[in-house]
Amino acid sequence: MQLSLTVRGPDADVVSYLIAKNPNNPYERNEKGFKVRLVYPTFTKEEVQFVIYVKPDPIDLVRNSSDLFDITHYINDREFAVSSLFITTIRKALGTALNGKPDEDYMQWVDHPFEIKLAFGPVATDLSDQEIVQLFEPIGYRVEIERGDSSIRKKSSARFITISGHQTVQNALKHVSILIPVIDNYKHYFLDEREVEKLDRYGEGWLENHPLKQMIVKRALRFNALISQSKFYEKKQRNLSQDESPKVRLNDLRYEEILNLIRSLPNKESIVDLGAGEGRLSVQLGFLEGVKEILSIEPSNKSRIRAIKHFEQVNAKEDYIEPQSLPGSLYYFDSRLQNKDVIVLCEVIEHIDEERLPKIFDTILNEYRTKTLIVTTPNQEYNVLYEMDDELRHDDHRFEWTRAQFAQYVEAWTKNYPYQFIIQGIGEEHPTYGHPTQMAIFRREEGE
């Protein structure tokens, strides 16, 4: 996977200062399982071309991963195609140009437009060639798309794209940093508010007037809670009045509902946050009055390291119970989790294959015997309000259930165990589609 940038015209050689890469010193770095190289095939006063390409090492990718037994590392096309993964990997190498901060002697050239040609690929996409052209033409590019000549390539979604136009180097790199992941429509990392900040920063000066702005924002941020935070987002409903407050993020609402529920429980001394991720809920559990133990269980070492950092940041605060970050999995029995007061599965089950769930709930309800189990999961019916059609809210979701499906599964899980349950919604309720999140609360019958 590679990207090349060619500049033609007077003072083309200034580009080497704008990207802070000496043509006489080949650039090569290792970036988390990838080898990044930048070379200059052409370098004259009138024409400069640099090529930045990334070579993945599948063995090294697995060696540096906490998921040592995941075969998808060997077959995942994300690691061999121009995508968000590629953009993230080359960002450090092109950081000087993207930020517009070369040496002071060359600052005047940051805003200087050159005759530029960028070529990148292969990129896989569900967009048509015409839709790709419509992404680049409004911001001043001519577009060429190549699929290859073989019958196999003609059926492939992978393409090689070349764009040409009169642009500054900084703007050209900002354009592809946003639009390559939009074309690919995939993000290899968890999306949060930092993604909104990046879109707003790199989109400054061109995205606000783009005719496909809403499509770009939607595919760049994917989730309504993030989309609505971007300055490029256009509300379809009436604008908020000066007396109204912006909506609270859905994730915050989930945490608030879970925390309020636990506060009301008579038994809450010991809590298990099962599938805790980076520990954002676990941190807030530490402030609940009456809680004496929090086990933050997560299989990913990378997420656990981040969780521990979150815990340490608030450890010095008075009356705070620091969670214990422990490795663990829903798939295996863990005696440490037996007889706890509360177990929470917040937005976890949809990341698990459906056929494995009966065994997991048998372990929790029959062997762990928790007094209260709290489970949240997306309401698939609500996705129509996000304009997601048949899409899932996250690429790692194995399923998303309707309210009727969720109720059916919850009833089946509790059929043979002494638990009563109620189901309620979280978030803004729609009269037809319900709430965006559904929550089941399982309570063990006393004396059982």
Tab-separated table of C-alpha atoms in Angstrom:
chain	number	residue	atom	x	y	z
A	1	MET	CA	0.000	0.000	0.000
A	2	GLN	CA	1.409	3.354	-0.971
A	3	LEU	CA	0.763	7.009	-1.635
A	4	SER	CA	2.774	9.162	-4.003
A	5	LEU	CA	2.746	12.941	-4.309
A	6	THR	CA	4.181	14.712	-7.351
A	7	VAL	CA	4.758	18.489	-7.598
A	8	ARG	CA	5.649	20.217	-10.858
A	9	GLY	CA	6.652	23.823	-11.472
A	10	PRO	CA	9.081	26.441	-10.161
A	11	ASP	CA	10.490	25.805	-6.686
A	12	ALA	CA	9.063	22.292	-6.566
A	13	ASP	CA	12.062	21.238	-4.467
A	14	VAL	CA	10.668	23.249	-1.529
A	15	VAL	CA	8.402	20.262	-0.886
A	16	SER	CA	11.247	18.449	0.864
A	17	TYR	CA	11.281	21.185	3.506
A	18	LEU	CA	7.504	21.193	3.838
A	19	ILE	CA	7.495	17.484	4.694
A	20	ALA	CA	10.844	17.753	6.556
A	21	LYS	CA	12.433	14.835	4.707
A	22	ASN	CA	15.898	15.142	3.183
A	23	PRO	CA	16.033	13.514	-0.290
A	24	ASN	CA	19.596	12.380	0.442
A	25	ASN	CA	18.605	10.508	3.616
A	26	PRO	CA	16.086	7.716	2.991
A	27	TYR	CA	13.359	7.667	5.632
A	28	GLU	CA	12.539	4.312	7.210
A	29	ARG	CA	10.745	3.613	10.480
A	30	ASN	CA	8.969	0.725	12.177
A	31	GLU	CA	5.418	1.533	13.275
A	32	LYS	CA	3.696	-1.237	15.288
A	33	GLY	CA	4.219	-4.106	12.898
A	34	PHE	CA	4.646	-1.979	9.771
A	35	LYS	CA	7.753	-0.753	7.999
A	36	VAL	CA	7.238	2.807	6.688
A	37	ARG	CA	9.524	4.106	3.951
A	38	LEU	CA	9.616	7.441	2.149
A	39	VAL	CA	11.743	7.890	-0.955
A	40	TYR	CA	12.133	10.448	-3.753
A	41	PRO	CA	12.082	8.761	-7.209
A	42	THR	CA	12.310	12.265	-8.756
A	43	PHE	CA	13.914	15.358	-7.286
A	44	THR	CA	14.716	18.446	-9.379
A	45	LYS	CA	14.001	22.172	-9.096
A	46	GLU	CA	11.025	21.760	-11.449
A	47	GLU	CA	9.638	18.372	-10.383
A	48	VAL	CA	9.591	16.431	-7.136
A	49	GLN	CA	7.930	13.122	-6.430
A	50	PHE	CA	7.978	11.349	-3.116
A	51	VAL	CA	6.458	7.959	-2.419
A	52	ILE	CA	5.528	6.782	1.059
A	53	TYR	CA	4.759	3.109	1.299
A	54	VAL	CA	3.993	0.708	4.079
A	55	LYS	CA	4.916	-2.932	4.269
A	56	PRO	CA	3.088	-4.973	6.924
A	57	ASP	CA	4.746	-7.848	8.743
A	58	PRO	CA	1.883	-10.234	9.691
A	59	ILE	CA	4.099	-12.166	12.108
A	60	ASP	CA	5.211	-9.012	13.884
A	61	LEU	CA	1.626	-7.766	14.027
A	62	VAL	CA	0.635	-10.900	15.931
A	63	ARG	CA	3.749	-10.833	18.103
A	64	ASN	CA	2.874	-7.325	19.281
A	65	SER	CA	-0.789	-8.094	19.853
A	66	SER	CA	-2.503	-9.286	23.002
A	67	ASP	CA	-4.821	-11.453	20.860
A	68	LEU	CA	-2.244	-14.124	20.097
A	69	PHE	CA	-4.706	-16.732	18.860
A	70	ASP	CA	-6.698	-14.559	16.469
A	71	ILE	CA	-6.159	-15.892	12.951
A	72	THR	CA	-7.652	-12.744	11.390
A	73	HIS	CA	-4.242	-11.084	11.741
A	74	TYR	CA	-3.110	-13.309	8.864
A	75	ILE	CA	-6.085	-12.789	6.563
A	76	ASN	CA	-7.283	-9.251	7.331
A	77	ASP	CA	-7.110	-7.144	4.165
A	78	ARG	CA	-7.002	-3.955	6.279
A	79	GLU	CA	-3.297	-4.528	6.772
A	80	PHE	CA	-2.635	-4.680	3.032
A	81	ALA	CA	-4.929	-1.943	1.672
A	82	VAL	CA	-4.904	1.838	1.811
A	83	SER	CA	-7.316	2.533	4.677
A	84	SER	CA	-7.519	4.228	8.072
A	85	LEU	CA	-4.793	1.843	9.189
A	86	PHE	CA	-2.507	3.129	6.422
A	87	ILE	CA	-3.314	6.787	7.201
A	88	THR	CA	-2.575	6.271	10.899
A	89	THR	CA	0.715	4.555	10.098
A	90	ILE	CA	2.032	7.334	7.821
A	91	ARG	CA	0.715	10.267	9.881
A	92	LYS	CA	3.871	10.592	11.968
A	93	ALA	CA	6.075	10.653	8.855
A	94	LEU	CA	3.958	13.425	7.296
A	95	GLY	CA	3.159	15.252	10.532
A	96	THR	CA	5.197	18.360	9.724
A	97	ALA	CA	3.322	18.892	6.457
A	98	LEU	CA	-0.111	18.071	7.919
A	99	ASN	CA	0.391	20.530	10.766
A	100	GLY	CA	1.894	23.200	8.494
A	101	LYS	CA	4.958	23.706	10.688
A	102	PRO	CA	8.188	23.473	8.682
A	103	ASP	CA	11.320	25.410	9.604
A	104	GLU	CA	10.608	29.117	9.941
A	105	ASP	CA	12.475	29.947	6.702
A	106	TYR	CA	9.893	27.940	4.740
A	107	MET	CA	6.658	28.964	6.481
A	108	GLN	CA	5.753	31.179	3.507
A	109	TRP	CA	5.455	28.040	1.356
A	110	VAL	CA	2.830	26.350	3.543
A	111	ASP	CA	0.055	28.327	1.832
A	112	HIS	CA	1.635	28.228	-1.621
A	113	PRO	CA	-0.426	26.210	-4.155
A	114	PHE	CA	1.466	23.838	-6.444
A	115	GLU	CA	0.401	21.720	-9.398
A	116	ILE	CA	0.001	18.470	-7.469
A	117	LYS	CA	-0.779	14.870	-8.351
A	118	LEU	CA	-1.506	12.258	-5.659
A	119	ALA	CA	-1.866	8.558	-6.363
A	120	PHE	CA	-2.813	5.899	-3.834
A	121	GLY	CA	-4.003	2.320	-3.651
A	122	PRO	CA	-5.158	-0.301	-3.478
A	123	VAL	CA	-8.269	0.927	-1.684
A	124	ALA	CA	-11.384	-1.226	-1.274
A	125	THR	CA	-14.733	0.559	-1.289
A	126	ASP	CA	-18.461	0.157	-1.646
A	127	LEU	CA	-18.669	3.491	-3.493
A	128	SER	CA	-19.119	3.723	-7.246
A	129	ASP	CA	-16.490	5.380	-9.422
A	130	GLN	CA	-18.835	8.345	-9.888
A	131	GLU	CA	-19.234	8.783	-6.135
A	132	ILE	CA	-15.447	8.795	-5.718
A	133	VAL	CA	-15.176	11.470	-8.415
A	134	GLN	CA	-17.824	13.515	-6.582
A	135	LEU	CA	-15.718	13.421	-3.423
A	136	PHE	CA	-12.694	15.047	-5.068
A	137	GLU	CA	-13.977	17.214	-7.940
A	138	PRO	CA	-15.679	19.865	-5.727
A	139	ILE	CA	-12.360	20.599	-4.014
A	140	GLY	CA	-10.489	21.119	-7.263
A	141	TYR	CA	-9.192	17.737	-8.414
A	142	ARG	CA	-9.313	15.777	-11.654
A	143	VAL	CA	-9.845	12.096	-10.871
A	144	GLU	CA	-8.595	8.916	-12.553
A	145	ILE	CA	-9.589	5.469	-11.296
A	146	GLU	CA	-7.906	2.233	-12.316
A	147	ARG	CA	-9.124	-1.269	-11.582
A	148	GLY	CA	-6.741	-3.354	-13.675
A	149	ASP	CA	-7.263	-5.391	-16.826
A	150	SER	CA	-7.789	-8.929	-15.583
A	151	SER	CA	-11.279	-10.397	-15.230
A	152	ILE	CA	-10.657	-10.927	-11.532
A	153	ARG	CA	-9.756	-7.276	-10.917
A	154	LYS	CA	-12.778	-6.056	-12.840
A	155	LYS	CA	-14.971	-7.798	-10.260
A	156	SER	CA	-12.938	-6.534	-7.336
A	157	SER	CA	-13.909	-3.549	-5.197
A	158	ALA	CA	-10.220	-2.554	-4.935
A	159	ARG	CA	-9.124	0.475	-6.936
A	160	PHE	CA	-6.088	2.674	-7.582
A	161	ILE	CA	-6.944	6.361	-7.544
A	162	THR	CA	-5.044	9.356	-8.948
A	163	ILE	CA	-6.114	12.942	-8.241
A	164	SER	CA	-4.586	16.095	-9.762
A	165	GLY	CA	-5.108	19.763	-9.031
A	166	HIS	CA	-3.769	23.115	-7.860
A	167	GLN	CA	-3.341	22.664	-4.100
A	168	THR	CA	-1.048	23.375	-1.180
A	169	VAL	CA	0.840	20.339	0.070
A	170	GLN	CA	-0.811	20.657	3.478
A	171	ASN	CA	-4.342	20.762	2.074
A	172	ALA	CA	-3.705	17.866	-0.291
A	173	LEU	CA	-2.575	15.674	2.601
A	174	LYS	CA	-5.503	16.803	4.756
A	175	HIS	CA	-7.909	15.898	1.965
A	176	VAL	CA	-6.645	12.338	1.607
A	177	SER	CA	-6.329	11.883	5.384
A	178	ILE	CA	-10.081	12.388	5.658
A	179	LEU	CA	-11.286	11.000	2.339
A	180	ILE	CA	-9.304	7.747	2.149
A	181	PRO	CA	-11.030	6.350	5.281
A	182	VAL	CA	-14.337	7.732	3.937
A	183	ILE	CA	-13.828	5.822	0.683
A	184	ASP	CA	-12.822	2.678	2.539
A	185	ASN	CA	-15.653	3.206	5.100
A	186	TYR	CA	-13.779	1.365	7.822
A	187	LYS	CA	-11.994	2.450	10.980
A	188	HIS	CA	-9.600	-0.033	12.566
A	189	TYR	CA	-9.675	1.714	15.935
A	190	PHE	CA	-12.256	2.726	18.518
A	191	LEU	CA	-13.864	6.045	17.653
A	192	ASP	CA	-14.199	8.728	20.317
A	193	GLU	CA	-14.212	12.524	20.615
A	194	ARG	CA	-10.644	12.725	19.314
A	195	GLU	CA	-11.957	11.592	15.931
A	196	VAL	CA	-14.353	14.551	15.891
A	197	GLU	CA	-11.504	16.938	16.680
A	198	LYS	CA	-9.393	15.458	13.878
A	199	LEU	CA	-12.219	15.750	11.342
A	200	ASP	CA	-12.924	19.344	12.343
A	201	ARG	CA	-9.224	20.264	12.150
A	202	TYR	CA	-8.412	18.576	8.837
A	203	GLY	CA	-11.758	19.584	7.306
A	204	GLU	CA	-11.261	23.268	8.043
A	205	GLY	CA	-11.471	25.409	4.919
A	206	TRP	CA	-12.947	22.858	2.506
A	207	LEU	CA	-15.435	20.498	4.107
A	208	GLU	CA	-17.948	23.148	5.213
A	209	ASN	CA	-18.926	23.883	1.576
A	210	HIS	CA	-18.546	20.370	0.155
A	211	PRO	CA	-21.767	19.123	-1.507
A	212	LEU	CA	-21.243	15.660	0.046
A	213	LYS	CA	-20.414	17.071	3.477
A	214	GLN	CA	-23.048	15.071	5.336
A	215	MET	CA	-22.034	11.816	3.690
A	216	ILE	CA	-18.362	12.504	4.505
A	217	VAL	CA	-19.134	13.314	8.143
A	218	LYS	CA	-21.334	10.240	8.508
A	219	ARG	CA	-18.779	7.823	7.049
A	220	ALA	CA	-15.888	9.469	8.916
A	221	LEU	CA	-17.528	9.367	12.360
A	222	ARG	CA	-20.043	6.515	11.866
A	223	PHE	CA	-21.968	6.969	15.118
A	224	ASN	CA	-24.673	9.523	15.747
A	225	ALA	CA	-23.271	10.453	19.160
A	226	LEU	CA	-20.032	11.556	17.439
A	227	ILE	CA	-21.567	12.903	14.229
A	228	SER	CA	-23.693	15.383	16.179
A	229	GLN	CA	-20.576	16.783	17.885
A	230	SER	CA	-18.830	17.830	14.667
A	231	LYS	CA	-19.031	21.468	13.652
A	232	PHE	CA	-19.824	20.211	10.139
A	233	TYR	CA	-22.946	18.395	11.298
A	234	GLU	CA	-26.225	19.911	10.107
A	235	LYS	CA	-29.213	19.230	12.326
A	236	LYS	CA	-32.304	18.045	10.521
A	237	GLN	CA	-34.529	19.088	13.406
A	238	ARG	CA	-35.049	22.618	14.671
A	239	ASN	CA	-32.048	24.334	16.183
A	240	LEU	CA	-31.703	24.432	19.928
A	241	SER	CA	-32.851	27.674	21.489
A	242	GLN	CA	-30.562	29.604	23.752
A	243	ASP	CA	-32.384	28.149	26.767
A	244	GLU	CA	-31.911	24.540	25.688
A	245	SER	CA	-28.862	22.399	26.404
A	246	PRO	CA	-27.123	20.025	23.959
A	247	LYS	CA	-28.055	16.366	24.279
A	248	VAL	CA	-25.977	14.187	26.567
A	249	ARG	CA	-23.929	11.515	24.778
A	250	LEU	CA	-25.591	8.099	24.745
A	251	ASN	CA	-22.591	6.442	26.352
A	252	ASP	CA	-22.797	8.888	29.266
A	253	LEU	CA	-26.514	8.145	29.592
A	254	ARG	CA	-25.771	4.415	29.809
A	255	TYR	CA	-23.271	4.963	32.583
A	256	GLU	CA	-25.644	7.302	34.399
A	257	GLU	CA	-28.486	4.751	34.287
A	258	ILE	CA	-26.221	1.934	35.474
A	259	LEU	CA	-24.787	4.026	38.309
A	260	ASN	CA	-28.224	5.179	39.453
A	261	LEU	CA	-29.493	1.613	39.398
A	262	ILE	CA	-26.574	0.329	41.467
A	263	ARG	CA	-27.018	3.179	43.969
A	264	SER	CA	-30.564	1.946	44.605
A	265	LEU	CA	-29.531	-1.670	45.281
A	266	PRO	CA	-29.423	-2.958	48.865
A	267	ASN	CA	-26.382	-5.133	48.022
A	268	LYS	CA	-23.576	-3.421	46.101
A	269	GLU	CA	-20.365	-3.923	48.069
A	270	SER	CA	-18.744	-6.052	45.359
A	271	ILE	CA	-19.111	-5.205	41.652
A	272	VAL	CA	-17.742	-6.878	38.533
A	273	ASP	CA	-17.402	-4.822	35.336
A	274	LEU	CA	-17.217	-7.743	32.900
A	275	GLY	CA	-15.738	-6.807	29.516
A	276	ALA	CA	-14.589	-3.488	30.958
A	277	GLY	CA	-12.545	-2.271	27.984
A	278	GLU	CA	-10.521	0.779	28.971
A	279	GLY	CA	-12.270	0.993	32.344
A	280	ARG	CA	-14.376	4.108	31.800
A	281	LEU	CA	-17.363	2.669	33.656
A	282	SER	CA	-15.147	1.033	36.279
A	283	VAL	CA	-13.691	4.438	37.157
A	284	GLN	CA	-17.139	5.855	37.874
A	285	LEU	CA	-18.147	2.834	39.926
A	286	GLY	CA	-15.272	3.695	42.256
A	287	PHE	CA	-17.119	6.797	43.494
A	288	LEU	CA	-20.320	5.003	44.540
A	289	GLU	CA	-21.021	5.086	48.240
A	290	GLY	CA	-21.116	1.648	49.828
A	291	VAL	CA	-18.924	-0.046	47.238
A	292	LYS	CA	-15.904	-1.848	48.659
A	293	GLU	CA	-14.593	-3.905	45.723
A	294	ILE	CA	-14.581	-3.435	41.938
A	295	LEU	CA	-13.178	-6.077	39.601
A	296	SER	CA	-12.548	-4.654	36.126
A	297	ILE	CA	-12.313	-7.743	33.883
A	298	GLU	CA	-10.960	-7.403	30.340
A	299	PRO	CA	-9.178	-9.896	28.001
A	300	SER	CA	-7.198	-7.279	26.019
A	301	ASN	CA	-3.879	-6.343	27.603
A	302	LYS	CA	-3.790	-3.117	25.598
A	303	SER	CA	-7.166	-2.028	26.986
A	304	ARG	CA	-6.198	-3.076	30.505
A	305	ILE	CA	-3.060	-0.927	30.399
A	306	ARG	CA	-5.164	2.075	29.422
A	307	ALA	CA	-7.679	1.230	32.140
A	308	ILE	CA	-4.972	1.131	34.797
A	309	LYS	CA	-3.825	4.595	33.725
A	310	HIS	CA	-7.396	5.844	34.092
A	311	PHE	CA	-7.596	4.340	37.578
A	312	GLU	CA	-4.299	5.869	38.680
A	313	GLN	CA	-5.362	9.358	37.605
A	314	VAL	CA	-8.079	9.436	40.265
A	315	ASN	CA	-6.527	7.148	42.856
A	316	ALA	CA	-5.546	10.025	45.168
A	317	LYS	CA	-9.106	11.343	45.491
A	318	GLU	CA	-10.864	10.869	48.830
A	319	ASP	CA	-13.470	8.084	49.192
A	320	TYR	CA	-12.482	6.557	45.867
A	321	ILE	CA	-12.324	2.753	45.563
A	322	GLU	CA	-9.713	1.916	42.924
A	323	PRO	CA	-10.862	-0.891	40.628
A	324	GLN	CA	-8.679	-3.973	40.268
A	325	SER	CA	-7.855	-4.543	36.603
A	326	LEU	CA	-7.745	-8.306	35.977
A	327	PRO	CA	-7.352	-10.379	32.821
A	328	GLY	CA	-10.361	-12.556	32.169
A	329	SER	CA	-12.801	-13.801	29.569
A	330	LEU	CA	-16.522	-14.419	29.337
A	331	TYR	CA	-15.766	-17.749	27.720
A	332	TYR	CA	-14.171	-19.397	30.768
A	333	PHE	CA	-15.248	-19.955	34.357
A	334	ASP	CA	-13.428	-17.702	36.840
A	335	SER	CA	-13.844	-18.504	40.529
A	336	ARG	CA	-12.908	-14.912	41.443
A	337	LEU	CA	-16.284	-13.769	40.101
A	338	GLN	CA	-18.475	-16.029	42.236
A	339	ASN	CA	-21.055	-14.647	44.673
A	340	LYS	CA	-20.527	-10.962	43.862
A	341	ASP	CA	-23.295	-8.476	44.490
A	342	VAL	CA	-23.409	-6.989	40.986
A	343	ILE	CA	-22.107	-7.990	37.559
A	344	VAL	CA	-22.327	-5.477	34.687
A	345	LEU	CA	-22.140	-6.284	30.967
A	346	CYS	CA	-22.277	-2.833	29.368
A	347	GLU	CA	-22.389	-3.023	25.537
A	348	VAL	CA	-20.544	-6.350	25.565
A	349	ILE	CA	-22.813	-9.181	24.395
A	350	GLU	CA	-23.201	-7.816	20.847
A	351	HIS	CA	-19.456	-8.428	20.354
A	352	ILE	CA	-19.944	-12.171	20.979
A	353	ASP	CA	-21.215	-14.812	18.563
A	354	GLU	CA	-24.854	-15.539	19.408
A	355	GLU	CA	-24.372	-19.290	19.767
A	356	ARG	CA	-21.919	-18.737	22.631
A	357	LEU	CA	-24.274	-16.632	24.734
A	358	PRO	CA	-26.336	-19.446	26.363
A	359	LYS	CA	-23.193	-20.963	27.870
A	360	ILE	CA	-21.989	-17.537	29.057
A	361	PHE	CA	-25.261	-16.763	30.810
A	362	ASP	CA	-25.349	-20.253	32.299
A	363	THR	CA	-21.955	-19.523	33.849
A	364	ILE	CA	-23.048	-16.140	35.206
A	365	LEU	CA	-26.495	-17.111	36.520
A	366	ASN	CA	-25.805	-20.684	37.624
A	367	GLU	CA	-22.172	-20.646	38.742
A	368	TYR	CA	-21.333	-17.035	39.623
A	369	ARG	CA	-24.750	-16.606	41.277
A	370	THR	CA	-24.587	-12.825	41.338
A	371	LYS	CA	-27.381	-11.021	43.201
A	372	THR	CA	-27.907	-8.526	40.338
A	373	LEU	CA	-26.871	-8.753	36.690
A	374	ILE	CA	-27.106	-5.681	34.440
A	375	VAL	CA	-26.884	-6.118	30.650
A	376	THR	CA	-27.095	-3.355	28.027
A	377	THR	CA	-27.096	-3.768	24.248
A	378	PRO	CA	-28.143	-1.680	21.209
A	379	ASN	CA	-31.755	-1.624	20.058
A	380	GLN	CA	-31.569	-2.510	16.370
A	381	GLU	CA	-34.911	-0.858	15.603
A	382	TYR	CA	-33.505	2.550	16.581
A	383	ASN	CA	-30.825	2.395	13.870
A	384	VAL	CA	-33.256	3.784	11.309
A	385	LEU	CA	-33.068	7.117	13.143
A	386	TYR	CA	-29.295	7.067	12.655
A	387	GLU	CA	-29.909	6.550	8.910
A	388	MET	CA	-27.885	3.351	9.118
A	389	ASP	CA	-30.280	1.118	7.136
A	390	ASP	CA	-28.960	-2.444	7.591
A	391	GLU	CA	-25.612	-1.390	9.045
A	392	LEU	CA	-24.457	-2.310	12.521
A	393	ARG	CA	-23.347	0.469	14.852
A	394	HIS	CA	-19.830	-0.935	15.188
A	395	ASP	CA	-17.741	-3.076	12.855
A	396	ASP	CA	-17.088	-5.616	15.613
A	397	HIS	CA	-20.766	-6.187	16.438
A	398	ARG	CA	-21.849	-9.753	15.652
A	399	PHE	CA	-25.536	-8.835	15.906
A	400	GLU	CA	-27.957	-6.164	17.071
A	401	TRP	CA	-31.387	-7.222	18.355
A	402	THR	CA	-34.842	-5.733	18.220
A	403	ARG	CA	-36.689	-5.251	21.497
A	404	ALA	CA	-38.727	-8.408	20.902
A	405	GLN	CA	-35.614	-10.471	20.188
A	406	PHE	CA	-33.844	-9.195	23.291
A	407	ALA	CA	-36.852	-10.003	25.481
A	408	GLN	CA	-37.043	-13.490	24.000
A	409	TYR	CA	-33.377	-14.192	24.723
A	410	VAL	CA	-33.539	-12.785	28.251
A	411	GLU	CA	-36.530	-14.991	29.052
A	412	ALA	CA	-34.724	-18.050	27.686
A	413	TRP	CA	-31.565	-17.341	29.716
A	414	THR	CA	-33.482	-17.113	33.002
A	415	LYS	CA	-35.870	-20.015	32.397
A	416	ASN	CA	-33.950	-22.533	34.504
A	417	TYR	CA	-32.552	-20.201	37.159
A	418	PRO	CA	-34.053	-18.358	40.156
A	419	TYR	CA	-33.931	-14.883	38.608
A	420	GLN	CA	-36.592	-12.293	37.887
A	421	PHE	CA	-35.923	-9.704	35.201
A	422	ILE	CA	-37.165	-6.396	33.902
A	423	ILE	CA	-36.236	-4.676	30.625
A	424	GLN	CA	-36.098	-0.919	30.177
A	425	GLY	CA	-34.672	1.599	27.702
A	426	ILE	CA	-31.856	4.121	27.873
A	427	GLY	CA	-31.705	7.346	25.863
A	428	GLU	CA	-34.289	9.422	24.049
A	429	GLU	CA	-37.416	7.361	23.349
A	430	HIS	CA	-39.065	7.301	19.940
A	431	PRO	CA	-42.789	6.417	19.850
A	432	THR	CA	-42.227	3.782	17.163
A	433	TYR	CA	-38.632	2.611	17.546
A	434	GLY	CA	-38.160	2.828	21.304
A	435	HIS	CA	-34.873	3.736	23.002
A	436	PRO	CA	-31.404	3.528	21.387
A	437	THR	CA	-30.149	1.196	24.147
A	438	GLN	CA	-32.021	-1.589	25.909
A	439	MET	CA	-31.120	-2.772	29.405
A	440	ALA	CA	-32.067	-5.987	31.203
A	441	ILE	CA	-31.839	-6.181	34.995
A	442	PHE	CA	-31.700	-9.681	36.482
A	443	ARG	CA	-32.341	-10.051	40.226
A	444	ARG	CA	-31.748	-13.305	42.073
A	445	GLU	CA	-34.668	-14.388	44.181
A	446	GLU	CA	-33.940	-14.231	47.911
A	447	GLY	CA	-33.082	-17.506	49.574
A	448	GLU	CA	-32.079	-19.193	46.318
